[in-house]
PDB file of C-alpha atoms in Angstrom:
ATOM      1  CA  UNK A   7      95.841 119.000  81.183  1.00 48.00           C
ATOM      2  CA  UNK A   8      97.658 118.041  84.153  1.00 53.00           C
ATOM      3  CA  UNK A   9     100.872 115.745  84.135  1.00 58.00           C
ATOM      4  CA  UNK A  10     102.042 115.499  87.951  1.00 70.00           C
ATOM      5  CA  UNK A  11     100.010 116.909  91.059  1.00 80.00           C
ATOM      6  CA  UNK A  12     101.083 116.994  94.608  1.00 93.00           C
ATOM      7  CA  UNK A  13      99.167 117.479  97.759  1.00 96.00           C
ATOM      8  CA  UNK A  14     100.634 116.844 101.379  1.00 96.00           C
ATOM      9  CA  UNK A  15      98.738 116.687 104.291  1.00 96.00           C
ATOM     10  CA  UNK A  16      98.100 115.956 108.201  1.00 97.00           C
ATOM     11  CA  UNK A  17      97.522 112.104 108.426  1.00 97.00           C
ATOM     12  CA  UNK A  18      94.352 112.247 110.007  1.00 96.00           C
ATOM     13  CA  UNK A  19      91.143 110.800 109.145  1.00 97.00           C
ATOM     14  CA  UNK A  20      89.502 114.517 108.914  1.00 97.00           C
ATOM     15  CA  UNK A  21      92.087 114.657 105.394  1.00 97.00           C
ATOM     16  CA  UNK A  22      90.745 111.129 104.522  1.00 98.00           C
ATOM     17  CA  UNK A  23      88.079 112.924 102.368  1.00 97.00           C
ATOM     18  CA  UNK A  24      90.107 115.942 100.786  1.00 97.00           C
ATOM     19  CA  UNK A  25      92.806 113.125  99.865  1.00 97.00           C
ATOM     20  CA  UNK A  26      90.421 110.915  98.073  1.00 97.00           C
ATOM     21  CA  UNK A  27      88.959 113.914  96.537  1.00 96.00           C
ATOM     22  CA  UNK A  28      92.039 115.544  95.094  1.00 96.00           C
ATOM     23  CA  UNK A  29      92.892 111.990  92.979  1.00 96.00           C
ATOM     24  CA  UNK A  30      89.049 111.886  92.503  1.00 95.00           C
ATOM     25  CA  UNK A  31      89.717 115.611  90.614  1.00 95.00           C
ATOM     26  CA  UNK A  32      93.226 114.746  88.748  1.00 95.00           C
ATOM     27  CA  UNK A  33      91.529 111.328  87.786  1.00 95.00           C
ATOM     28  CA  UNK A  34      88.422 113.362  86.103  1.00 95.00           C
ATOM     29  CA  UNK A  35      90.327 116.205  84.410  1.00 93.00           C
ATOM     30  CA  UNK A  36      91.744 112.670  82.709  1.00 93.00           C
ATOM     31  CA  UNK A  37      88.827 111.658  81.651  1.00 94.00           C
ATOM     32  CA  UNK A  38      88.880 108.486  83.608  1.00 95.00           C
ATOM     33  CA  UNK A  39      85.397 106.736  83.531  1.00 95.00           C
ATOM     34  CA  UNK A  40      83.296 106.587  86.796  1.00 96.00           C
ATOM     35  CA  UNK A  41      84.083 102.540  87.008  1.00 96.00           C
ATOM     36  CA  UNK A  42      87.728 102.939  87.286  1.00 97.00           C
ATOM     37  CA  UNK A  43      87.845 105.760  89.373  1.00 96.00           C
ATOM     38  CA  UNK A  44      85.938 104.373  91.846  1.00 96.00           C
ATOM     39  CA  UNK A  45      88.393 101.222  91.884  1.00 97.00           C
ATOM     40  CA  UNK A  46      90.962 103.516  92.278  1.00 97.00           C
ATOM     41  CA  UNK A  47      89.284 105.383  95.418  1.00 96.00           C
ATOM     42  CA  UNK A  48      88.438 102.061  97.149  1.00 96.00           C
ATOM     43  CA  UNK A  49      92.326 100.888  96.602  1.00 97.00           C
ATOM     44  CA  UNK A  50      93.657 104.514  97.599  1.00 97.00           C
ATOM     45  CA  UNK A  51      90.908 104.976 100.911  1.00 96.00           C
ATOM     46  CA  UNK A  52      92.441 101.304 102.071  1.00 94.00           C
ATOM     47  CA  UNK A  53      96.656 102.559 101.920  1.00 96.00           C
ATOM     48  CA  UNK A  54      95.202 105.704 103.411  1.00 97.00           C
ATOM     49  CA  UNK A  55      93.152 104.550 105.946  1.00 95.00           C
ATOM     50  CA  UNK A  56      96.247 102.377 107.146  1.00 92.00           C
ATOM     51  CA  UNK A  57      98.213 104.945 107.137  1.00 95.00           C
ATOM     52  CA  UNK A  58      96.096 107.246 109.085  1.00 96.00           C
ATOM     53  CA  UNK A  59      95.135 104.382 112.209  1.00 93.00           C
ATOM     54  CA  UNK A  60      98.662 102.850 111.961  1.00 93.00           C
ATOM     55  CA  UNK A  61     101.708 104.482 110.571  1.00 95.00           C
ATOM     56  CA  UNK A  62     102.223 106.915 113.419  1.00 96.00           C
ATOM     57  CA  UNK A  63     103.066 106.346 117.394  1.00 89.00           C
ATOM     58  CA  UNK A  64     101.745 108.843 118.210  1.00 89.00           C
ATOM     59  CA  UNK A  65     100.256 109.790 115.457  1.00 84.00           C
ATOM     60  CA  UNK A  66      99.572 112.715 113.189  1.00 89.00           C
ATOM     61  CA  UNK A  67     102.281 112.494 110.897  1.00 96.00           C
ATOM     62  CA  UNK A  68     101.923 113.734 107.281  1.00 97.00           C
ATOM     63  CA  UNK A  69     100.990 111.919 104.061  1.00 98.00           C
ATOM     64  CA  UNK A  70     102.180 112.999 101.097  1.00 97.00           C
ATOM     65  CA  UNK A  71     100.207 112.417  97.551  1.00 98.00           C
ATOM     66  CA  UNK A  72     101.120 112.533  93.942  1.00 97.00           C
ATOM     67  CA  UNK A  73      98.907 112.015  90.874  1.00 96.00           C
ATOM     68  CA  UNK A  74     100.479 111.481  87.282  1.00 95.00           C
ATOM     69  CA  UNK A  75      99.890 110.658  83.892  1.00 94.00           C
ATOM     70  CA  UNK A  76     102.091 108.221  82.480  1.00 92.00           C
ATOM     71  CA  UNK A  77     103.353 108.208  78.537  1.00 90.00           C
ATOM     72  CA  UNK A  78     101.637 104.642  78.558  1.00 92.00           C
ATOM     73  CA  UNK A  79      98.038 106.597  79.229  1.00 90.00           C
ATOM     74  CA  UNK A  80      97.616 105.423  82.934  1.00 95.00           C
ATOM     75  CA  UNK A  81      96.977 107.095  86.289  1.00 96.00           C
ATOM     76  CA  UNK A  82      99.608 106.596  88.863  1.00 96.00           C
ATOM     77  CA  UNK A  83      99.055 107.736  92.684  1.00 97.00           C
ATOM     78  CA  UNK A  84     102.092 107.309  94.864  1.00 97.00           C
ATOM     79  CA  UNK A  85     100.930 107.656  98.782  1.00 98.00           C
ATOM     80  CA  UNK A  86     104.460 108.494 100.563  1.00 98.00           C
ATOM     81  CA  UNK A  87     104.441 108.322 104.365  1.00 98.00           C
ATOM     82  CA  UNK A  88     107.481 108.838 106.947  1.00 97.00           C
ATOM     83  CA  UNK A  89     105.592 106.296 109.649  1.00 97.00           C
ATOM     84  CA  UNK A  90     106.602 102.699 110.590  1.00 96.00           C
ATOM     85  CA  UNK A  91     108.040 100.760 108.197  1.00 96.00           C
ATOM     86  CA  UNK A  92     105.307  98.525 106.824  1.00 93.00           C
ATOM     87  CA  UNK A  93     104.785  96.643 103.266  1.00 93.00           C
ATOM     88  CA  UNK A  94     100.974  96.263 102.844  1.00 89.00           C
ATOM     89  CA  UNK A  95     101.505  93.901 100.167  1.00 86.00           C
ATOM     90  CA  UNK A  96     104.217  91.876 102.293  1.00 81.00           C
ATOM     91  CA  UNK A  97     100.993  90.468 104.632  1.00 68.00           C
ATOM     92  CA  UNK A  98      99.877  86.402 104.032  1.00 62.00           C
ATOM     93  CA  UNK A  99      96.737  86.719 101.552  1.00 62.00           C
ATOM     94  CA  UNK A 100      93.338  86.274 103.449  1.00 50.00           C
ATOM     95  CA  UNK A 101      91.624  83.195 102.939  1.00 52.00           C
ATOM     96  CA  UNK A 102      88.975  84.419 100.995  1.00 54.00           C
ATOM     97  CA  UNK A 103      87.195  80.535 101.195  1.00 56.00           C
ATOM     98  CA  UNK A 104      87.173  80.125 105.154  1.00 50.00           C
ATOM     99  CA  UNK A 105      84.060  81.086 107.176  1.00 54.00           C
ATOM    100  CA  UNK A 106      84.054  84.060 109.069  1.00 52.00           C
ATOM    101  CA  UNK A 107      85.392  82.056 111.935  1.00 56.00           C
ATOM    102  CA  UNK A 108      87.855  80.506 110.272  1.00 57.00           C
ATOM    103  CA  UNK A 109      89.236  83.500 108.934  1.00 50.00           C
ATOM    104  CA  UNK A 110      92.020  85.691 110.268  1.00 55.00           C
ATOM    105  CA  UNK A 111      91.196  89.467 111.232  1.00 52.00           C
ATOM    106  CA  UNK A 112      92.968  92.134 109.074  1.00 52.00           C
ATOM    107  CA  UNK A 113      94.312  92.144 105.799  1.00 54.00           C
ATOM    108  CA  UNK A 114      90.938  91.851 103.386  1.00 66.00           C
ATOM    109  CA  UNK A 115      91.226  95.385 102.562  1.00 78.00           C
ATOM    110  CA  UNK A 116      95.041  95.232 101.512  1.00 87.00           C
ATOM    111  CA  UNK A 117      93.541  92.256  99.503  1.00 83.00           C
ATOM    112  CA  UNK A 118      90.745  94.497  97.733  1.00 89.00           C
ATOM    113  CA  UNK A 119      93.053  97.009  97.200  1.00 91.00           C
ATOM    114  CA  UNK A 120      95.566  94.925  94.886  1.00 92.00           C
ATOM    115  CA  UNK A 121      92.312  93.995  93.413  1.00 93.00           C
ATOM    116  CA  UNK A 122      91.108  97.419  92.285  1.00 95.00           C
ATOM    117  CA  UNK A 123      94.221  98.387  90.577  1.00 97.00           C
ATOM    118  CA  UNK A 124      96.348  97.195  87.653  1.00 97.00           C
ATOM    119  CA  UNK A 125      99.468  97.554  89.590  1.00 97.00           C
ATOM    120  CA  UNK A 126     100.653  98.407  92.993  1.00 96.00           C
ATOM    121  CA  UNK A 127     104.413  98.383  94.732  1.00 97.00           C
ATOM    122  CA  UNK A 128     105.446  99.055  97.663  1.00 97.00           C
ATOM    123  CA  UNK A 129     109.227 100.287  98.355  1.00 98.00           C
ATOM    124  CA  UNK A 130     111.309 101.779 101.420  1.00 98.00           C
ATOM    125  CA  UNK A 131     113.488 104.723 100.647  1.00 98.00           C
ATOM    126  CA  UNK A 132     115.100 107.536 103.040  1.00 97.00           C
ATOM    127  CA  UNK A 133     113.239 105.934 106.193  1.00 97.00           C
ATOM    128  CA  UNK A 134     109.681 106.701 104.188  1.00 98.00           C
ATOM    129  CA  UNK A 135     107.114 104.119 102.781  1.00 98.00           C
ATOM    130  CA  UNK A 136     106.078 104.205  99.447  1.00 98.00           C
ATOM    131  CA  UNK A 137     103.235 103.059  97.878  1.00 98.00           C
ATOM    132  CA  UNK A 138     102.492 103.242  94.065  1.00 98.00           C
ATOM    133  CA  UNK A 139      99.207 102.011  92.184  1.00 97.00           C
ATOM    134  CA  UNK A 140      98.710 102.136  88.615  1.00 97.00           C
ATOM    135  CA  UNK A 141      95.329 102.411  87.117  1.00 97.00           C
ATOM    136  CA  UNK A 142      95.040 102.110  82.786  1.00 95.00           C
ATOM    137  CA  UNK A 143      92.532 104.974  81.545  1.00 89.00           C
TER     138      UNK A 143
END
């Protein structure tokens, strides 16, 4: 069974699919049900997508992904990117009440994404942002 996984590729959206795919994998050799993976994928595809249509001017640049199982039987993907500094969790929480135009573009998916997981940090080390989620199996 595997403990710690690592895959590191071109952020571009052509990767967006092998990236989901390899948590998708390490989550199943788990044994996580279908429910909670997909939470995790929806939370992961947001960070990613981010990444991918933001993080680099000009952009590719690479993301890096790791996939671990924790002694406290939970999934944790850390998404590691060398782009713009940026704290996805650091943005002013959409108004979730206010009518479509009343509401502010941007930040619903950030919003989801803290939603689908049971934990999620973000942290700035060695000019690279770091993202970790935490998902209980």
């Amino acid at each position: 069974m595997p403990v710690q996984k690592k895959l590191s590729c071109s952020a571009k959206m052509d990767n967006l699919h092998t990236l989901l795919e390899y948590a998708g994998k390490f989550a199943d050799q788990l044994g996580v049900d279908d429910e909670k993976r997909l939470q995790l994928e929806l939370a992961l595809e947001e960070i990613l997508v981010n990444i991918i249509c933001y993080a680099y001017q000009p952009p590719p640049g690479e993301i890096e992904l790791a996939c671990d199982k924790k002694q406290d039987n939970s999934l944790e993907v850390t998404i590691v990117d060398a782009g713009i500094p940026f704290n996805p969790l650091g943005q002013n929480t959409p108004d979730i009440n206010a009518s479509l135009e009343e509401r502010d573009a941007g930040g619903l998916g950030i919003f989801l994404a803290t939603k689908m997981v049971d934990d999620i940090h973000y942290s700035r080390a060695n000019d690279r942002n770091i993202v970790t989620m935490t998902k209980r199996i």
